[in-house]
Amino acid sequence: MPESPEIDEALSLIAAGRYDDAAALCSRVLKARPLDVGALHAHGVAELKRGRYAQAVESLARALEQAPADPALLNNCGEACRLNGETERAFECFKRAIQIEFDIPMAHVNIGLAMRSLGRAREAEHFFKNAILLDPAMERAHFELAELYREEGHMPEAIERYREALAVSPGSSRAHRQLASVLLREGKTREALEAVSEAVRIDPRDWQAHLMLARALLELCSDRDAEASYLRAVDLHPALSPHVERRVVTARRTEEIAQEVPIPVSVVRGDLVADAGAFNVNRLKEMLPTVQFYSTNPRNSTINIRGLGAPFGLTNDGIEPGVGLYIDGVFYARPASAALDFLDVEQVEVLRGPQGTLFGKNTTAGAINVTTRKPSFTPATEVELNYGDLGYVQAKASITGPLVKNMAGRLSFSGTQRDGTLLNVRTGDEVNDLNNLGVRGQVTFAPSDRIAVTWALDHTRQRVEGTTQVVAGVAPTLRAANRQFPQIAADLGYAPPSDNAFDRVTDIDTPMRSYQDLGGTSVNVDWKIGPGRLTSTTAWRFWNWRPSNDRDFIGLPVTTISSGTSKQSQWTQEVRYAGDLSRRTNFVAGAFLFRQGIDSNPVIKQEQGSAAARFLLAPSANAATPGLLDGYGFNQYLKYDNLSAALFGQLEWSMRDRLRLLPGLRLNYDAKNVDFDQQIYGGLQTTDPSLIALQRSVLAPQAYAADVDDTNVSGQMTVAFKAARNINTYATYATSFKSVGLNLNGVPTDAADQPVLSAATVKPEDVRHFEIGVKTQPFRNLTANVTAFYTEIKDFQAQVVNAGVGVLRGYLANAKKVRVRGLEFDASASVASHLSFYTAAAYTDGMYASFPDAPPPLEETGGPQVKDISGSALPGISKGAFSLGGEYVSRGALLGRTGQFFGAFDASYRSSFSSSASASKYLIVDGYSLLNARIGFRSAGGWTVSFWSRNLLNKDYFDLLSAAPGNSGLYVGQPGDPRTVGVTLRLMLR
């Protein structure tokens, strides 16, 4: 660099770290001498140090015009171009510098960095090694080569190079820190702890080292020390946000960074779940627009992703869920658990698309993977109390700590109560309340870093007075006027208590009860063997369901008893191994066994009342026979057994430095059998064939048995390409299936009132799925991801109702083909040091591609019994859905305690959707928006107080609409919760 007094002074200022003063001095010199090479060079270096890369490139490029053969100038210009994102230009600068003066080690390092930015790993490796040959004591060259190996997944080589860097420069904080990150990934936790502790000692202000230390301490179950390290990292780097940090997920059954996983996965941390009040899947759907959850009671609950998973309507236990719910690796077979409170959640991952090659149970639409907090060897106690209107009270508690040497335990509790949101004007009671109580215990035995065994036991009890729906309207049908609700109600002298569903009143005349008990136990073994990790999960679970429903939803004695009791148990065993085959190849392989039994214990019961004949039969002299249907009912006895076994696996092969191929395969075997017996009792005891025929048209005896098995092979192929350092792309083609189903609620009858036994079996679904996605992190505090997908299902398992006879329950049938396609976007950002946001949006277009023999919609009841609804919308799918949330924090003090004040919100929108298997213009749920907000204070001493409101704007909306039984045109709806406000107090004791 040409020397002059001004340039000497500028260089001294740069050496002293006074980059602003150096840039200002050079600017003054350049006003007088615009082509001064020394001033341009020094100005470019100063701007480079200030992080003003575009200005640095401009000054250094002008200097190069005057001195094109200056190696130092070429190196600095190349560095500025590289950091400004002009990688090709940087490469040319470094290349010219080496041609002029080959033996400058830093030039080789710089060109290696440019090659790495371009994704040309092999060439980058060549230049880093050149630099080491020229200067074996150059720490930077060893470090950058180690970084390259780490990014490419060559962990043993990365460890070796980090240690080489430390051998020549023991005081390198970053080398210690990065070495620790690789050691953690390799399961060498104690070595990692030593390395990162040294990094913190060398540079106490290295926030990344403190964050890495927190992770290592968590691995060793030292929660208190981990939290202290994390808080220190936040103090040093306030922009650190839970919305944009590099989240570790287990979506592919091994720990990975979410942004690098080639599948669409949404991650919600446990603290955000708790703060947002999303204590079950129903609340979670507001944060994730691709998730749909519909529930008329815990048994009739449906979890869908992208509109697929389970048929819309009454639950039929004879088919599999298309969305798998996993809690700590245990598959939950029944969706009823989704209505219960989360207990001690660490993280929730929502995976979209078929997941058969990675998870034990085959899932065609996606999976919800919930991870709870594990026992810790650091004693800790947490207590949370919530109080709000509608009598809302929720208490949560968790205690953890060591039990004996190498053994720790955790005990968690949650209880939720709330008054009902509907008033029964007949009894004065409130219905649709909340009353949940759950407990979970865990014990972990960890004799070494390589093995951990965790035993868990949980039980949840729900005692809800509900759940019912209210009158939402009456649709005209094609039946005679005397078969439609207005005339029926007039003949019976009945009027609903309100024609406005949002008056939230009902007059049901049957006690409402949704009682369930759910629990189980599991043993999980996590053992590092050889180049990978072996995981075994053994679990047994039960679900007992004891309901009482008013299935006519009005104050007339139409159906006076409806009690679909069920006793279910399941046993699962999953074993999988995840590891490396070579430097470029890793894999996951496993086996899964599932056994489920369902019993109607003691009996499934339905009974009609005195108004049933007028409501369900065409008026006639025979139909008016006194007592014809009064007390007429059935007892159902059901035995069902389901056995499923599978082998599954997925390979990941790094074909090129930036190109990966991920094939997966699944072999599945399913065997199911059912013994169904429906016995009729009560009503008018008569020998008159015409009267008996009328009774049988409403409820008829049925008995059948079915035994079926099926074997299926499915798989996927994913291609992942790293377009740039912070841009990951992928494309997937997958085949999947939902196993053969059995009708467990009875089957339709033929013209002779005989059961159609061929309808007892439902064909398996055949799924073809395409997906492309881009995951980006354009800036350190911003992630933005886009996914497009197309799914086609042949023999879609649908829930239908035969409207031609008095069948009061739905049954399963196959739609010939459905198609769902869509576009999804999600992003998270930390806009400033105290402000963070997350957002997600989804466009989903689902339709019946071919369903020529569907039941007619509500308004066409009384016409043809079959309708071609091909081209109509699939139920439950909003074409547009959106969520947005954010939080602002500010340091302060409350009651003399230091901490953070915060304000946060989360908003969601869903467009209108069809709420009927066959789209009806009367059963369309209008689109709606919800806004939740909270403000509060987090004390540095471990306590938090917040004030919150859900549905802040008090929006009236329906969760769903449905046709009332009886085909009279009456339809009912389930209003969403009104505005609620409350306060939360959370306390952490150490």
PDB file of N, CA, C and O in Angstrom, residues 12-35:
ATOM      1  N   SER A  12      -2.797   3.155  11.191  1.00  0.00           N
ATOM      2  CA  SER A  12      -2.692   3.074  12.654  1.00  0.00           C
ATOM      3  C   SER A  12      -4.081   3.045  13.291  1.00  0.00           C
ATOM      4  O   SER A  12      -4.322   2.309  14.261  1.00  0.00           O
ATOM      5  N   LEU A  13      -5.004   3.849  12.760  1.00  0.00           N
ATOM      6  CA  LEU A  13      -6.369   3.860  13.287  1.00  0.00           C
ATOM      7  C   LEU A  13      -7.051   2.500  13.075  1.00  0.00           C
ATOM      8  O   LEU A  13      -7.765   2.004  13.944  1.00  0.00           O
ATOM      9  N   ILE A  14      -6.809   1.893  11.904  1.00  0.00           N
ATOM     10  CA  ILE A  14      -7.389   0.565  11.644  1.00  0.00           C
ATOM     11  C   ILE A  14      -6.819  -0.456  12.616  1.00  0.00           C
ATOM     12  O   ILE A  14      -7.544  -1.297  13.173  1.00  0.00           O
ATOM     13  N   ALA A  15      -5.508  -0.404  12.838  1.00  0.00           N
ATOM     14  CA  ALA A  15      -4.872  -1.341  13.765  1.00  0.00           C
ATOM     15  C   ALA A  15      -5.405  -1.181  15.178  1.00  0.00           C
ATOM     16  O   ALA A  15      -5.464  -2.149  15.946  1.00  0.00           O
ATOM     17  N   ALA A  16      -5.806   0.051  15.518  1.00  0.00           N
ATOM     18  CA  ALA A  16      -6.336   0.319  16.859  1.00  0.00           C
ATOM     19  C   ALA A  16      -7.834   0.032  16.959  1.00  0.00           C
ATOM     20  O   ALA A  16      -8.428   0.218  18.025  1.00  0.00           O
ATOM     21  N   GLY A  17      -8.427  -0.394  15.863  1.00  0.00           N
ATOM     22  CA  GLY A  17      -9.852  -0.706  15.886  1.00  0.00           C
ATOM     23  C   GLY A  17     -10.752   0.494  15.729  1.00  0.00           C
ATOM     24  O   GLY A  17     -11.965   0.383  15.895  1.00  0.00           O
ATOM     25  N   ARG A  18     -10.191   1.644  15.350  1.00  0.00           N
ATOM     26  CA  ARG A  18     -10.983   2.871  15.187  1.00  0.00           C
ATOM     27  C   ARG A  18     -11.353   3.010  13.709  1.00  0.00           C
ATOM     28  O   ARG A  18     -10.873   3.884  12.981  1.00  0.00           O
ATOM     29  N   TYR A  19     -12.218   2.132  13.262  1.00  0.00           N
ATOM     30  CA  TYR A  19     -12.523   2.033  11.838  1.00  0.00           C
ATOM     31  C   TYR A  19     -13.299   3.242  11.328  1.00  0.00           C
ATOM     32  O   TYR A  19     -13.093   3.691  10.191  1.00  0.00           O
ATOM     33  N   ASP A  20     -14.194   3.816  12.142  1.00  0.00           N
ATOM     34  CA  ASP A  20     -14.944   4.995  11.717  1.00  0.00           C
ATOM     35  C   ASP A  20     -14.006   6.170  11.465  1.00  0.00           C
ATOM     36  O   ASP A  20     -14.135   6.887  10.456  1.00  0.00           O
ATOM     37  N   ASP A  21     -13.051   6.379  12.402  1.00  0.00           N
ATOM     38  CA  ASP A  21     -12.103   7.492  12.234  1.00  0.00           C
ATOM     39  C   ASP A  21     -11.220   7.266  11.013  1.00  0.00           C
ATOM     40  O   ASP A  21     -10.927   8.210  10.261  1.00  0.00           O
ATOM     41  N   ALA A  22     -10.793   6.020  10.776  1.00  0.00           N
ATOM     42  CA  ALA A  22      -9.952   5.731   9.622  1.00  0.00           C
ATOM     43  C   ALA A  22     -10.705   6.002   8.325  1.00  0.00           C
ATOM     44  O   ALA A  22     -10.161   6.585   7.376  1.00  0.00           O
ATOM     45  N   ALA A  23     -11.980   5.590   8.260  1.00  0.00           N
ATOM     46  CA  ALA A  23     -12.769   5.823   7.051  1.00  0.00           C
ATOM     47  C   ALA A  23     -12.965   7.306   6.798  1.00  0.00           C
ATOM     48  O   ALA A  23     -12.888   7.775   5.648  1.00  0.00           O
ATOM     49  N   ALA A  24     -13.212   8.072   7.870  1.00  0.00           N
ATOM     50  CA  ALA A  24     -13.402   9.520   7.720  1.00  0.00           C
ATOM     51  C   ALA A  24     -12.130  10.198   7.223  1.00  0.00           C
ATOM     52  O   ALA A  24     -12.174  11.083   6.349  1.00  0.00           O
ATOM     53  N   LEU A  25     -10.975   9.792   7.768  1.00  0.00           N
ATOM     54  CA  LEU A  25      -9.706  10.370   7.327  1.00  0.00           C
ATOM     55  C   LEU A  25      -9.457  10.071   5.848  1.00  0.00           C
ATOM     56  O   LEU A  25      -9.076  10.960   5.072  1.00  0.00           O
ATOM     57  N   CYS A  26      -9.684   8.814   5.444  1.00  0.00           N
ATOM     58  CA  CYS A  26      -9.466   8.448   4.045  1.00  0.00           C
ATOM     59  C   CYS A  26     -10.420   9.205   3.126  1.00  0.00           C
ATOM     60  O   CYS A  26     -10.048   9.595   2.003  1.00  0.00           O
ATOM     61  N   SER A  27     -11.648   9.438   3.578  1.00  0.00           N
ATOM     62  CA  SER A  27     -12.606  10.187   2.754  1.00  0.00           C
ATOM     63  C   SER A  27     -12.119  11.600   2.516  1.00  0.00           C
ATOM     64  O   SER A  27     -12.269  12.152   1.402  1.00  0.00           O
ATOM     65  N   ARG A  28     -11.514  12.223   3.541  1.00  0.00           N
ATOM     66  CA  ARG A  28     -10.983  13.582   3.367  1.00  0.00           C
ATOM     67  C   ARG A  28      -9.833  13.588   2.368  1.00  0.00           C
ATOM     68  O   ARG A  28      -9.718  14.480   1.524  1.00  0.00           O
ATOM     69  N   VAL A  29      -8.973  12.562   2.451  1.00  0.00           N
ATOM     70  CA  VAL A  29      -7.852  12.471   1.510  1.00  0.00           C
ATOM     71  C   VAL A  29      -8.370  12.295   0.090  1.00  0.00           C
ATOM     72  O   VAL A  29      -7.868  12.916  -0.868  1.00  0.00           O
ATOM     73  N   LEU A  30      -9.411  11.480  -0.077  1.00  0.00           N
ATOM     74  CA  LEU A  30      -9.906  11.185  -1.415  1.00  0.00           C
ATOM     75  C   LEU A  30     -10.620  12.376  -2.052  1.00  0.00           C
ATOM     76  O   LEU A  30     -10.724  12.453  -3.285  1.00  0.00           O
ATOM     77  N   LYS A  31     -11.128  13.291  -1.236  1.00  0.00           N
ATOM     78  CA  LYS A  31     -11.715  14.501  -1.813  1.00  0.00           C
ATOM     79  C   LYS A  31     -10.657  15.317  -2.530  1.00  0.00           C
ATOM     80  O   LYS A  31     -10.912  15.936  -3.570  1.00  0.00           O
ATOM     81  N   ALA A  32      -9.448  15.301  -1.922  1.00  0.00           N
ATOM     82  CA  ALA A  32      -8.344  16.053  -2.544  1.00  0.00           C
ATOM     83  C   ALA A  32      -7.663  15.230  -3.622  1.00  0.00           C
ATOM     84  O   ALA A  32      -7.226  15.771  -4.654  1.00  0.00           O
ATOM     85  N   ARG A  33      -7.532  13.917  -3.408  1.00  0.00           N
ATOM     86  CA  ARG A  33      -6.808  13.068  -4.363  1.00  0.00           C
ATOM     87  C   ARG A  33      -7.685  11.837  -4.660  1.00  0.00           C
ATOM     88  O   ARG A  33      -7.492  10.758  -4.099  1.00  0.00           O
ATOM     89  N   PRO A  34      -8.682  11.943  -5.572  1.00  0.00           N
ATOM     90  CA  PRO A  34      -9.660  10.873  -5.794  1.00  0.00           C
ATOM     91  C   PRO A  34      -9.057   9.566  -6.272  1.00  0.00           C
ATOM     92  O   PRO A  34      -9.677   8.511  -6.102  1.00  0.00           O
ATOM     93  N   LEU A  35      -7.857   9.602  -6.873  1.00  0.00           N
ATOM     94  CA  LEU A  35      -7.268   8.380  -7.411  1.00  0.00           C
ATOM     95  C   LEU A  35      -6.098   7.881  -6.572  1.00  0.00           C
ATOM     96  O   LEU A  35      -5.311   7.057  -7.038  1.00  0.00           O
TER      97      LEU A  35
END
